[in-house]
Each structure stands twice: as C-alpha cells, then as structure tokens.
mmCIF file of C-alpha atoms in Angstrom:
data_model
loop_
_atom_site.group_PDB
_atom_site.id
_atom_site.type_symbol
_atom_site.label_atom_id
_atom_site.label_comp_id
_atom_site.label_asym_id
_atom_site.label_seq_id
_atom_site.Cartn_x
_atom_site.Cartn_y
_atom_site.Cartn_z
ATOM 1 C CA MET A 1 9.055 39.349 19.073
ATOM 2 C CA LEU A 2 6.436 37.257 17.231
ATOM 3 C CA PHE A 3 9.034 34.540 16.623
ATOM 4 C CA ARG A 4 9.883 34.493 20.329
ATOM 5 C CA LEU A 5 6.206 34.217 21.249
ATOM 6 C CA PHE A 6 5.702 31.400 18.722
ATOM 7 C CA SER A 7 8.757 29.540 19.970
ATOM 8 C CA PHE A 8 7.608 29.905 23.564
ATOM 9 C CA ALA A 9 4.147 28.614 22.635
ATOM 10 C CA ALA A 10 5.627 25.643 20.784
ATOM 11 C CA LEU A 11 7.892 24.770 23.693
ATOM 12 C CA ALA A 12 4.989 25.092 26.098
ATOM 13 C CA ALA A 13 2.881 22.737 23.963
ATOM 14 C CA VAL A 14 5.661 20.148 23.906
ATOM 15 C CA ALA A 15 6.202 20.484 27.623
ATOM 16 C CA SER A 16 2.488 20.004 28.317
ATOM 17 C CA ALA A 17 2.105 16.967 26.026
ATOM 18 C CA GLN A 18 1.693 13.666 27.848
ATOM 19 C CA ASN A 19 3.846 10.639 27.235
ATOM 20 C CA LEU A 20 2.486 7.887 24.999
ATOM 21 C CA THR A 21 1.494 5.496 27.777
ATOM 22 C CA ALA A 22 -0.439 8.198 29.578
ATOM 23 C CA VAL A 23 -2.323 9.175 26.434
ATOM 24 C CA LEU A 24 -3.213 5.593 25.559
ATOM 25 C CA THR A 25 -4.404 4.675 29.020
ATOM 26 C CA SER A 26 -6.485 7.861 29.296
ATOM 27 C CA THR A 27 -8.252 7.248 25.968
ATOM 28 C CA PRO A 28 -11.092 4.729 26.511
ATOM 29 C CA GLU A 29 -11.613 3.926 22.813
ATOM 30 C CA LEU A 30 -7.982 2.752 22.604
ATOM 31 C CA SER A 31 -8.137 0.285 25.501
ATOM 32 C CA LYS A 32 -7.768 -2.773 23.251
ATOM 33 C CA LEU A 33 -4.770 -1.278 21.465
ATOM 34 C CA THR A 34 -3.281 -0.466 24.867
ATOM 35 C CA SER A 35 -3.830 -4.044 26.007
ATOM 36 C CA LEU A 36 -2.243 -5.485 22.851
ATOM 37 C CA ALA A 37 0.697 -3.064 22.932
ATOM 38 C CA SER A 38 1.402 -3.933 26.563
ATOM 39 C CA GLN A 39 2.487 -7.374 25.350
ATOM 40 C CA TYR A 40 5.411 -5.686 23.569
ATOM 41 C CA PRO A 41 7.121 -3.520 26.203
ATOM 42 C CA ASP A 42 10.229 -2.976 24.080
ATOM 43 C CA LEU A 43 8.107 -1.545 21.286
ATOM 44 C CA VAL A 44 6.168 0.694 23.662
ATOM 45 C CA LYS A 45 9.441 1.882 25.189
ATOM 46 C CA ALA A 46 10.872 2.653 21.747
ATOM 47 C CA LEU A 47 7.763 4.554 20.694
ATOM 48 C CA SER A 48 7.644 6.429 23.999
ATOM 49 C CA SER A 49 11.129 7.795 23.343
ATOM 50 C CA ALA A 50 10.552 8.393 19.616
ATOM 51 C CA GLU A 51 10.290 11.876 18.151
ATOM 52 C CA ASP A 52 8.361 13.147 15.152
ATOM 53 C CA VAL A 53 6.139 10.126 14.597
ATOM 54 C CA THR A 54 2.433 9.725 13.938
ATOM 55 C CA ILE A 55 0.582 6.720 15.311
ATOM 56 C CA LEU A 56 -2.468 5.443 13.423
ATOM 57 C CA ALA A 57 -4.314 3.913 16.357
ATOM 58 C CA PRO A 58 -7.168 1.469 15.639
ATOM 59 C CA ASN A 59 -10.062 2.020 18.016
ATOM 60 C CA ASN A 60 -11.836 -0.716 19.952
ATOM 61 C CA ALA A 61 -14.423 -1.176 17.208
ATOM 62 C CA ALA A 62 -11.626 -1.794 14.705
ATOM 63 C CA PHE A 63 -10.165 -4.541 16.889
ATOM 64 C CA ASP A 64 -13.610 -6.024 17.464
ATOM 65 C CA LYS A 65 -13.849 -6.574 13.704
ATOM 66 C CA TYR A 66 -10.480 -8.276 13.328
ATOM 67 C CA LEU A 67 -9.228 -9.797 16.563
ATOM 68 C CA THR A 68 -11.124 -13.058 16.331
ATOM 69 C CA PRO A 69 -10.043 -16.023 18.483
ATOM 70 C CA THR A 70 -8.164 -17.468 15.491
ATOM 71 C CA ILE A 71 -6.218 -14.265 14.928
ATOM 72 C CA LEU A 72 -5.456 -13.935 18.622
ATOM 73 C CA ARG A 73 -3.980 -17.441 18.592
ATOM 74 C CA LEU A 74 -1.815 -16.497 15.601
ATOM 75 C CA ILE A 75 -0.603 -13.378 17.393
ATOM 76 C CA GLN A 76 0.289 -15.431 20.461
ATOM 77 C CA GLN A 77 2.023 -18.030 18.302
ATOM 78 C CA TYR A 78 4.002 -15.479 16.266
ATOM 79 C CA PRO A 79 4.529 -12.468 18.569
ATOM 80 C CA LYS A 80 7.346 -10.960 16.506
ATOM 81 C CA ILE A 81 5.151 -10.874 13.423
ATOM 82 C CA ALA A 82 2.336 -9.184 15.334
ATOM 83 C CA GLU A 83 4.808 -6.672 16.762
ATOM 84 C CA ALA A 84 6.056 -5.911 13.269
ATOM 85 C CA VAL A 85 2.477 -5.370 12.105
ATOM 86 C CA LEU A 86 1.996 -2.816 14.880
ATOM 87 C CA THR A 87 4.975 -0.870 13.530
ATOM 88 C CA TYR A 88 3.054 -0.498 10.245
ATOM 89 C CA HIS A 89 0.725 1.800 12.172
ATOM 90 C CA VAL A 90 3.535 4.265 12.968
ATOM 91 C CA LEU A 91 4.439 6.926 10.395
ATOM 92 C CA ARG A 92 8.014 8.219 10.182
ATOM 93 C CA ALA A 93 6.920 11.848 10.476
ATOM 94 C CA THR A 94 4.584 14.078 12.404
ATOM 95 C CA VAL A 95 1.659 14.375 9.990
ATOM 96 C CA PRO A 96 -1.174 16.567 11.273
ATOM 97 C CA ALA A 97 -4.670 16.205 9.853
ATOM 98 C CA SER A 98 -4.231 19.473 7.963
ATOM 99 C CA ALA A 99 -1.329 17.969 5.980
ATOM 100 C CA PHE A 100 -3.601 15.532 4.142
ATOM 101 C CA VAL A 101 -4.860 16.869 0.808
ATOM 102 C CA THR A 102 -6.797 15.373 -2.092
ATOM 103 C CA ALA A 103 -3.629 14.243 -3.856
ATOM 104 C CA PRO A 104 -2.407 10.957 -2.371
ATOM 105 C CA ALA A 105 0.714 10.909 -0.232
ATOM 106 C CA PHE A 106 2.711 7.724 0.333
ATOM 107 C CA ILE A 107 4.150 7.942 3.811
ATOM 108 C CA PRO A 108 6.875 5.591 5.111
ATOM 109 C CA THR A 109 6.168 3.675 8.301
ATOM 110 C CA LEU A 110 8.390 1.983 10.843
ATOM 111 C CA LEU A 111 7.682 -1.415 9.263
ATOM 112 C CA GLU A 112 11.017 -2.718 8.016
ATOM 113 C CA SER A 113 10.828 -6.366 9.090
ATOM 114 C CA PRO A 114 12.295 -8.481 6.266
ATOM 115 C CA ASP A 115 9.584 -11.050 6.993
ATOM 116 C CA LEU A 116 6.945 -8.573 5.844
ATOM 117 C CA THR A 117 8.463 -5.970 3.552
ATOM 118 C CA ASN A 118 11.203 -5.280 1.044
ATOM 119 C CA VAL A 119 10.682 -1.550 0.507
ATOM 120 C CA THR A 120 13.634 0.774 1.015
ATOM 121 C CA GLY A 121 12.987 3.209 3.852
ATOM 122 C CA GLY A 122 10.057 1.249 5.259
ATOM 123 C CA GLN A 123 6.697 0.088 3.950
ATOM 124 C CA VAL A 124 4.247 2.902 3.196
ATOM 125 C CA VAL A 125 0.609 3.781 3.649
ATOM 126 C CA GLU A 126 -1.365 5.973 1.289
ATOM 127 C CA GLY A 127 -3.173 8.934 2.815
ATOM 128 C CA PHE A 128 -5.385 11.677 1.443
ATOM 129 C CA ALA A 129 -8.350 13.885 2.214
ATOM 130 C CA LYS A 130 -11.720 12.876 0.807
ATOM 131 C CA GLY A 131 -14.313 15.522 1.494
ATOM 132 C CA LYS A 132 -14.215 16.115 5.234
ATOM 133 C CA ASP A 133 -12.634 12.721 5.903
ATOM 134 C CA ILE A 134 -9.037 11.555 5.968
ATOM 135 C CA GLU A 135 -8.569 8.100 4.488
ATOM 136 C CA ILE A 136 -5.616 5.799 4.983
ATOM 137 C CA VAL A 137 -5.171 3.029 2.423
ATOM 138 C CA SER A 138 -3.054 -0.003 3.290
ATOM 139 C CA GLY A 139 -2.396 -3.391 1.691
ATOM 140 C CA LEU A 140 -4.977 -4.743 -0.771
ATOM 141 C CA ARG A 141 -6.352 -1.174 -0.867
ATOM 142 C CA LYS A 142 -8.027 -1.610 2.495
ATOM 143 C CA VAL A 143 -9.457 1.759 3.545
ATOM 144 C CA SER A 144 -9.406 3.126 7.077
ATOM 145 C CA THR A 145 -10.891 6.469 8.092
ATOM 146 C CA VAL A 146 -9.524 8.808 10.733
ATOM 147 C CA VAL A 147 -12.295 9.265 13.291
ATOM 148 C CA LYS A 148 -10.344 11.517 15.654
ATOM 149 C CA GLY A 149 -7.126 13.272 14.746
ATOM 150 C CA ASP A 150 -4.295 15.305 16.182
ATOM 151 C CA ILE A 151 -4.082 13.833 19.668
ATOM 152 C CA GLU A 152 -0.761 15.090 20.960
ATOM 153 C CA PHE A 153 1.824 13.133 22.894
ATOM 154 C CA ASP A 154 5.395 14.092 23.575
ATOM 155 C CA GLY A 155 6.737 12.184 20.555
ATOM 156 C CA GLY A 156 4.258 13.405 17.962
ATOM 157 C CA LEU A 157 0.610 12.806 17.105
ATOM 158 C CA ILE A 158 -2.020 10.088 17.270
ATOM 159 C CA HIS A 159 -4.850 9.708 14.758
ATOM 160 C CA ILE A 160 -7.551 7.248 15.830
ATOM 161 C CA ILE A 161 -8.710 5.089 12.884
ATOM 162 C CA ASP A 162 -11.710 2.815 12.414
ATOM 163 C CA THR A 163 -9.990 -0.153 10.746
ATOM 164 C CA VAL A 164 -6.831 -2.121 11.449
ATOM 165 C CA LEU A 165 -4.332 -1.585 8.641
ATOM 166 C CA THR A 166 -3.496 -4.518 6.388
ATOM 167 C CA THR A 167 0.201 -5.100 5.858
ATOM 168 C CA PRO A 168 0.889 -5.451 2.119
ATOM 169 C CA ILE A 169 1.516 -9.038 1.053
ATOM 170 C CA SER A 170 3.438 -10.516 -1.873
ATOM 171 C CA ILE A 171 2.709 -9.728 -5.510
ATOM 172 C CA SER A 172 1.723 -13.309 -6.313
ATOM 173 C CA GLU A 173 -0.705 -13.515 -3.375
ATOM 174 C CA THR A 174 -2.087 -10.080 -4.232
ATOM 175 C CA ALA A 175 -2.682 -11.207 -7.817
ATOM 176 C CA LEU A 176 -4.735 -14.153 -6.616
ATOM 177 C CA LEU A 177 -6.795 -12.054 -4.181
ATOM 178 C CA ALA A 178 -7.405 -9.462 -6.916
ATOM 179 C CA GLY A 179 -8.651 -12.107 -9.320
ATOM 180 C CA LEU A 180 -5.672 -11.610 -11.653
ATOM 181 C CA THR A 181 -5.582 -15.345 -12.249
ATOM 182 C CA ASP A 182 -4.145 -15.170 -15.764
ATOM 183 C CA LEU A 183 -1.213 -13.082 -14.539
ATOM 184 C CA ALA A 184 -0.700 -15.441 -11.607
ATOM 185 C CA ALA A 185 -0.697 -18.411 -13.991
ATOM 186 C CA ALA A 186 1.819 -16.681 -16.281
ATOM 187 C CA LEU A 187 4.145 -16.039 -13.337
ATOM 188 C CA VAL A 188 3.979 -19.700 -12.373
ATOM 189 C CA ALA A 189 4.478 -20.882 -15.975
ATOM 190 C CA THR A 190 7.616 -18.762 -16.373
ATOM 191 C CA GLY A 191 9.029 -19.510 -12.923
ATOM 192 C CA LEU A 192 8.967 -15.811 -12.010
ATOM 193 C CA VAL A 193 6.986 -16.017 -8.763
ATOM 194 C CA GLU A 194 9.999 -15.894 -6.471
ATOM 195 C CA THR A 195 11.633 -13.139 -8.523
ATOM 196 C CA VAL A 196 8.639 -10.790 -8.477
ATOM 197 C CA ASP A 197 7.946 -11.523 -4.815
ATOM 198 C CA THR A 198 11.478 -10.899 -3.563
ATOM 199 C CA THR A 199 12.876 -8.124 -5.772
ATOM 200 C CA SER A 200 12.959 -4.908 -3.764
ATOM 201 C CA ASP A 201 11.319 -1.621 -4.768
ATOM 202 C CA LEU A 202 9.323 -3.023 -7.680
ATOM 203 C CA THR A 203 6.588 -1.330 -9.705
ATOM 204 C CA VAL A 204 4.409 -3.767 -11.632
ATOM 205 C CA PHE A 205 1.868 -2.893 -14.310
ATOM 206 C CA ALA A 206 -0.441 -5.886 -14.029
ATOM 207 C CA PRO A 207 -2.816 -6.728 -16.909
ATOM 208 C CA ASP A 208 -6.253 -7.886 -15.838
ATOM 209 C CA ASN A 209 -7.824 -11.115 -17.083
ATOM 210 C CA ALA A 210 -9.722 -9.304 -19.832
ATOM 211 C CA ALA A 211 -6.409 -7.970 -21.140
ATOM 212 C CA PHE A 212 -4.945 -11.462 -21.347
ATOM 213 C CA LYS A 213 -8.069 -12.756 -23.075
ATOM 214 C CA LYS A 214 -7.648 -10.131 -25.812
ATOM 215 C CA VAL A 215 -4.236 -11.565 -26.681
ATOM 216 C CA ALA A 216 -4.874 -15.206 -25.808
ATOM 217 C CA SER A 217 -4.159 -16.483 -29.309
ATOM 218 C CA GLN A 218 -0.812 -14.682 -29.462
ATOM 219 C CA VAL A 219 0.202 -15.698 -25.940
ATOM 220 C CA SER A 220 -0.511 -19.349 -26.639
ATOM 221 C CA LYS A 221 2.138 -19.305 -29.392
ATOM 222 C CA LEU A 222 4.885 -17.779 -27.248
ATOM 223 C CA THR A 223 7.833 -19.697 -25.922
ATOM 224 C CA THR A 224 8.540 -19.528 -22.198
ATOM 225 C CA ALA A 225 11.464 -17.205 -22.896
ATOM 226 C CA GLN A 226 9.267 -14.873 -24.947
ATOM 227 C CA LEU A 227 6.556 -14.791 -22.274
ATOM 228 C CA THR A 228 9.216 -14.131 -19.639
ATOM 229 C CA GLY A 229 10.410 -11.145 -21.653
ATOM 230 C CA ILE A 230 6.911 -9.738 -21.993
ATOM 231 C CA LEU A 231 6.241 -10.090 -18.272
ATOM 232 C CA GLY A 232 9.580 -8.410 -17.535
ATOM 233 C CA TYR A 233 8.435 -5.473 -19.653
ATOM 234 C CA HIS A 234 5.639 -4.929 -17.116
ATOM 235 C CA ALA A 235 8.010 -4.403 -14.165
ATOM 236 C CA VAL A 236 10.228 -1.481 -13.173
ATOM 237 C CA LYS A 237 12.936 -1.758 -10.524
ATOM 238 C CA GLY A 238 13.037 1.226 -8.098
ATOM 239 C CA PRO A 239 12.376 3.963 -7.230
ATOM 240 C CA ILE A 240 8.822 2.803 -6.626
ATOM 241 C CA GLY A 241 6.326 4.399 -9.023
ATOM 242 C CA TYR A 242 3.399 5.325 -6.808
ATOM 243 C CA SER A 243 0.717 7.199 -8.765
ATOM 244 C CA SER A 244 1.662 10.568 -7.270
ATOM 245 C CA LYS A 245 5.222 10.046 -8.521
ATOM 246 C CA LEU A 246 4.189 9.392 -12.126
ATOM 247 C CA LYS A 247 4.404 12.379 -14.452
ATOM 248 C CA ASN A 248 3.021 13.057 -17.900
ATOM 249 C CA GLY A 249 5.615 12.179 -20.541
ATOM 250 C CA GLN A 250 7.821 10.321 -18.065
ATOM 251 C CA THR A 251 9.688 7.259 -19.309
ATOM 252 C CA LEU A 252 10.529 4.314 -17.077
ATOM 253 C CA THR A 253 13.093 1.620 -17.770
ATOM 254 C CA THR A 254 11.676 -1.852 -17.277
ATOM 255 C CA THR A 255 13.528 -4.920 -16.053
ATOM 256 C CA THR A 256 14.138 -5.908 -19.685
ATOM 257 C CA GLY A 257 15.995 -2.630 -20.305
ATOM 258 C CA GLU A 258 13.257 -1.323 -22.601
ATOM 259 C CA LYS A 259 11.192 1.744 -21.750
ATOM 260 C CA VAL A 260 7.518 2.480 -21.151
ATOM 261 C CA THR A 261 5.997 5.950 -21.381
ATOM 262 C CA ILE A 262 3.574 7.431 -18.848
ATOM 263 C CA THR A 263 0.755 9.650 -20.075
ATOM 264 C CA ILE A 264 -1.748 11.430 -17.835
ATOM 265 C CA SER A 265 -4.800 12.523 -19.794
ATOM 266 C CA GLY A 266 -8.438 13.194 -18.986
ATOM 267 C CA GLY A 267 -8.007 12.132 -15.397
ATOM 268 C CA ASN A 268 -6.502 8.791 -16.399
ATOM 269 C CA ILE A 269 -3.027 7.312 -16.227
ATOM 270 C CA PHE A 270 -1.721 5.402 -19.254
ATOM 271 C CA VAL A 271 1.330 3.173 -19.590
ATOM 272 C CA ASN A 272 2.120 3.323 -23.293
ATOM 273 C CA ASP A 273 -1.532 3.048 -24.391
ATOM 274 C CA ALA A 274 -2.755 0.758 -21.604
ATOM 275 C CA LYS A 275 -5.047 2.440 -19.091
ATOM 276 C CA VAL A 276 -4.473 2.075 -15.359
ATOM 277 C CA ILE A 277 -7.835 0.876 -14.047
ATOM 278 C CA VAL A 278 -6.807 0.268 -10.405
ATOM 279 C CA PRO A 279 -3.803 2.261 -9.162
ATOM 280 C CA ASP A 280 -1.582 1.882 -6.110
ATOM 281 C CA VAL A 281 -2.153 -1.624 -4.818
ATOM 282 C CA LEU A 282 0.552 -1.722 -2.161
ATOM 283 C CA VAL A 283 2.540 -4.966 -2.054
ATOM 284 C CA ALA A 284 5.324 -6.230 0.188
ATOM 285 C CA ASN A 285 8.046 -5.078 -2.191
ATOM 286 C CA GLY A 286 6.503 -2.111 -3.973
ATOM 287 C CA VAL A 287 3.306 -1.261 -5.819
ATOM 288 C CA VAL A 288 1.025 -2.779 -8.453
ATOM 289 C CA HIS A 289 -1.051 -0.799 -10.934
ATOM 290 C CA ILE A 290 -3.716 -2.902 -12.681
ATOM 291 C CA ILE A 291 -3.967 -2.097 -16.401
ATOM 292 C CA ASP A 292 -6.446 -2.985 -19.135
ATOM 293 C CA SER A 293 -3.987 -4.194 -21.800
ATOM 294 C CA VAL A 294 -0.955 -6.427 -22.099
ATOM 295 C CA LEU A 295 2.110 -4.362 -22.973
ATOM 296 C CA SER A 296 4.289 -5.498 -25.849
ATOM 297 C CA PRO A 297 7.983 -4.569 -25.865
ATOM 298 C CA PRO A 298 9.047 -2.241 -28.699
ATOM 299 C CA SER A 299 11.117 -5.093 -30.083
ATOM 300 C CA GLY A 300 7.803 -6.879 -30.630
ATOM 301 C CA GLY A 301 6.751 -4.209 -33.107
ATOM 302 C CA SER A 302 4.156 -2.190 -31.115
ATOM 303 C CA ASN A 303 3.787 -0.249 -27.935
ATOM 304 C CA SER A 304 0.928 -2.326 -26.574
ATOM 305 C CA THR A 305 -1.190 -5.271 -27.580
ATOM 306 C CA GLY A 306 -4.886 -4.526 -27.613
ATOM 307 C CA GLY A 307 -4.494 -1.184 -25.865
ATOM 308 C CA ALA A 308 -7.042 1.461 -25.006
ATOM 309 C CA GLY A 309 -5.786 3.875 -27.640
ATOM 310 C CA THR A 310 -2.794 4.901 -29.719
ATOM 311 C CA PRO A 311 -0.437 7.664 -28.512
ATOM 312 C CA THR A 312 -0.613 10.738 -30.698
ATOM 313 C CA ALA A 313 2.087 13.290 -31.423
ATOM 314 C CA SER A 314 0.856 15.382 -28.493
ATOM 315 C CA GLY A 315 1.369 12.487 -26.114
ATOM 316 C CA SER A 316 -2.323 12.035 -25.214
ATOM 317 C CA PRO A 317 -3.713 8.605 -26.084
ATOM 318 C CA THR A 318 -6.605 8.584 -28.497
ATOM 319 C CA GLY A 319 -9.611 6.801 -27.150
ATOM 320 C CA ALA A 320 -9.215 8.483 -23.754
ATOM 321 C CA THR A 321 -12.656 9.614 -22.740
ATOM 322 C CA GLY A 322 -11.904 10.953 -19.284
ATOM 323 C CA THR A 323 -13.921 8.181 -17.694
ATOM 324 C CA GLY A 324 -12.599 5.246 -15.722
ATOM 325 C CA THR A 325 -9.994 5.475 -12.989
ATOM 326 C CA SER A 326 -9.874 8.911 -11.442
ATOM 327 C CA TYR A 327 -6.609 10.673 -10.740
ATOM 328 C CA PRO A 328 -5.771 11.142 -7.942
ATOM 329 C CA PRO A 329 -7.028 7.691 -6.903
ATOM 330 C CA THR A 330 -10.209 7.491 -4.849
ATOM 331 C CA GLY A 331 -8.886 4.988 -2.305
ATOM 332 C CA SER A 332 -11.851 2.644 -2.532
ATOM 333 C CA PRO A 333 -11.214 -0.993 -1.654
ATOM 334 C CA ILE A 334 -10.717 -3.165 -4.720
ATOM 335 C CA SER A 335 -13.742 -5.140 -5.793
ATOM 336 C CA TYR A 336 -12.388 -6.743 -8.916
ATOM 337 C CA GLN A 337 -14.425 -8.589 -11.551
ATOM 338 C CA GLY A 338 -13.458 -12.260 -11.671
ATOM 339 C CA ALA A 339 -12.272 -12.512 -8.097
ATOM 340 C CA ALA A 340 -13.711 -15.379 -6.084
ATOM 341 C CA SER A 341 -14.304 -12.741 -3.434
ATOM 342 C CA SER A 342 -13.516 -9.061 -3.600
ATOM 343 C CA MET A 343 -10.454 -7.649 -1.896
ATOM 344 C CA LYS A 344 -12.845 -5.744 0.307
ATOM 345 C CA ALA A 345 -14.331 -9.011 1.559
ATOM 346 C CA GLY A 346 -11.122 -11.005 1.388
ATOM 347 C CA VAL A 347 -8.945 -8.809 3.581
ATOM 348 C CA LEU A 348 -8.885 -9.850 7.219
ATOM 349 C CA GLY A 349 -6.301 -7.478 8.603
ATOM 350 C CA PHE A 350 -4.076 -9.375 10.984
ATOM 351 C CA ALA A 351 -5.442 -12.683 9.720
ATOM 352 C CA VAL A 352 -4.120 -12.180 6.202
ATOM 353 C CA VAL A 353 -0.784 -10.896 7.417
ATOM 354 C CA CYS A 354 -0.190 -13.473 10.107
ATOM 355 C CA ALA A 355 -1.390 -16.328 7.940
ATOM 356 C CA ALA A 356 0.808 -15.204 5.048
ATOM 357 C CA SER A 357 3.750 -14.947 7.390
ATOM 358 C CA PHE A 358 2.957 -18.424 8.699
ATOM 359 C CA TRP A 359 3.024 -19.844 5.165
ATOM 360 C CA LEU A 360 6.423 -18.231 4.619
ATOM 361 C CA THR A 361 7.889 -19.768 7.769
ATOM 362 C CA VAL A 362 6.755 -23.379 7.438
#
C-alpha cells in the first residue's frame, strides 16, 4: 500500500512539473539565461525533451559579471562554441541538493564537443557540500555556489548558480594560467605540447616551479629523450584519476609503462613521496594534480627527486604532517604563487573558453 501511495505521489509530481521553457520564463533571475538560450532553439528543444538531467543555471548576476560586450561579440561570432559551453551546464543525471556531500563528486555533463573536450562520457564538473552551501567547481578551479536548488521541471531539476561555469581548457594553457612556467617550458622543449593537449582521458601530476628549482642542476644535464621520459612518468592514460577515485596503496601505470604509488595520509594525497598541493584542476582532456616534487622513474634509481618524504614499510610517507592540501579538496579557486595573475583573477568564463576556441580555429 505504501509503495502504491509513493508511486502515485511520484507520478503526480512528474505530471505537475512544468516544461523547461515555462520554468525558465517564469523565473525572473534567469531572464538572461532564457534570452541567451533562445538563440539556440535546437538545444532548448533537446533539453525540453530530455529526461533525468540537472541544469546548473547561472542567474542574471552571474551573466552580468561575464557577458561583457567583447564576450557577446565572440558568442555571436562563434555560436556553436557558445552552444557547446551551455551544454557544460547540464549534468547527465538528476542530482538533487541532498545528493551533494562533503566528498567531491565528478559528474559528467552533456559537453562532448571535440572542439572543447576529449573526456570519455562527457566533460565533468566537481560538486560537493561545504557547510550549508553546495559548490560546483569547473575549469581552472572556478567555484560557483548554488543559490537556489531543486527547481523541478518535467525533465529533471534546475539549480540556480551565482557564477558561469568555465569550460576546462588545454593542459598547456592551464599550466601557463597556473604559473607552472617551468613545466610549460619543459613541454615545449620536448615537443610534448600537442601530445599532452590531445591525448584523451589523461591524469597529469604537475610539479610546481619550486619542485623544478629543487632539481634544476640535474634537469640541466638531461638529454631531450631523458626529459621526455621523466615528463611521461608524470602522466597516466585513463581512466581519469580524480581525487575521489584515488585510493591508499593504489598503483597507476604511467605513459612510460612504469608505476607510481598513491598514498593518502594525514589528510594529504601523495604520489610516490610527492605531495599533491592543488588537486583536481579540470582540463579539456582529463585532470591535473599539482605536486611539490618532480617524480623520478624507478629506472632512475629513486621514487622521487626532492620529495616531501620517504615511503615507509607501512605505506605512509615520512614527513607528512597532516597540513597542506586537505582531502577531500576544498574547492577554492587556485591562487598560485608565481602566476602573473591568479586563476581566480584570470578566469573570465565565456571569455577564456571562446578565446581559446578562437585560437584553436585560426
């Protein structure tokens, strides 16, 4: 009897839910999204007939921050790119506010445009609960907060957010915006830029500039082939290793065929003995974790060069103090030492995405 009552209630709720267009037009704080979406009738039609989706809908204030005249011109000039960016705001599941917990979840979106992503199953966003808030983290660790959740429509749910999501860009461009200039220079020197930017489902453990400085004398003596091998030891080809997927004691096979070991200790994540200091930077073809040491392949005679500590028999690195990067990640925008401007200041939502796409097409 209870099951029948529940089923009847569920069916009644679905029957009473409005269609997407009706919900958007009846929600004043979404008028700018409604206006922009109306330029893409095929997309609106597809979403109106979709089932089990969640739309992360930027409110008018979010668009006021990002839809400058320059960005509007880019959208008009490259409508397909802008349409693809809108699909990044649609999750491939009905995700109510109550489903978000403190541990980060990486949720696939409808963004599959090959111009913008090379992630199997669609580019993802990171979502988690932080106190009473729900935070959504997109490319360049740009944080958006849900200001009103669980608005029902007949295809799923809408969560209104306060910031336009940033579509993840390439690894090489991300490195530059994060101030990882030594890594960017090494990729250029070895001719690996195209490889790391186009290989699908890639996890990269990216040493920061301080890490490269610790091994500068050794690096300067390497041949290009040797440096290529070391950089390859920092990359893992699919499945993508988001932080929530990494487990204590797990081993991952790098693109060189050699393995790295994951240790989770004292609230920190270690790769061999290098500490992850900024996790889960979403990129067009996977994820980047910024680490504090350059990893050395086992064939080089050690697990890591200049690492944060040495793995013990128990698997917990010595030197781990429990301070540093928290686990699960906090979701704060990256403000990285050495960057000309922080990621927080450097991200311009549609501007970054559309401009990056423009560079790729000229």
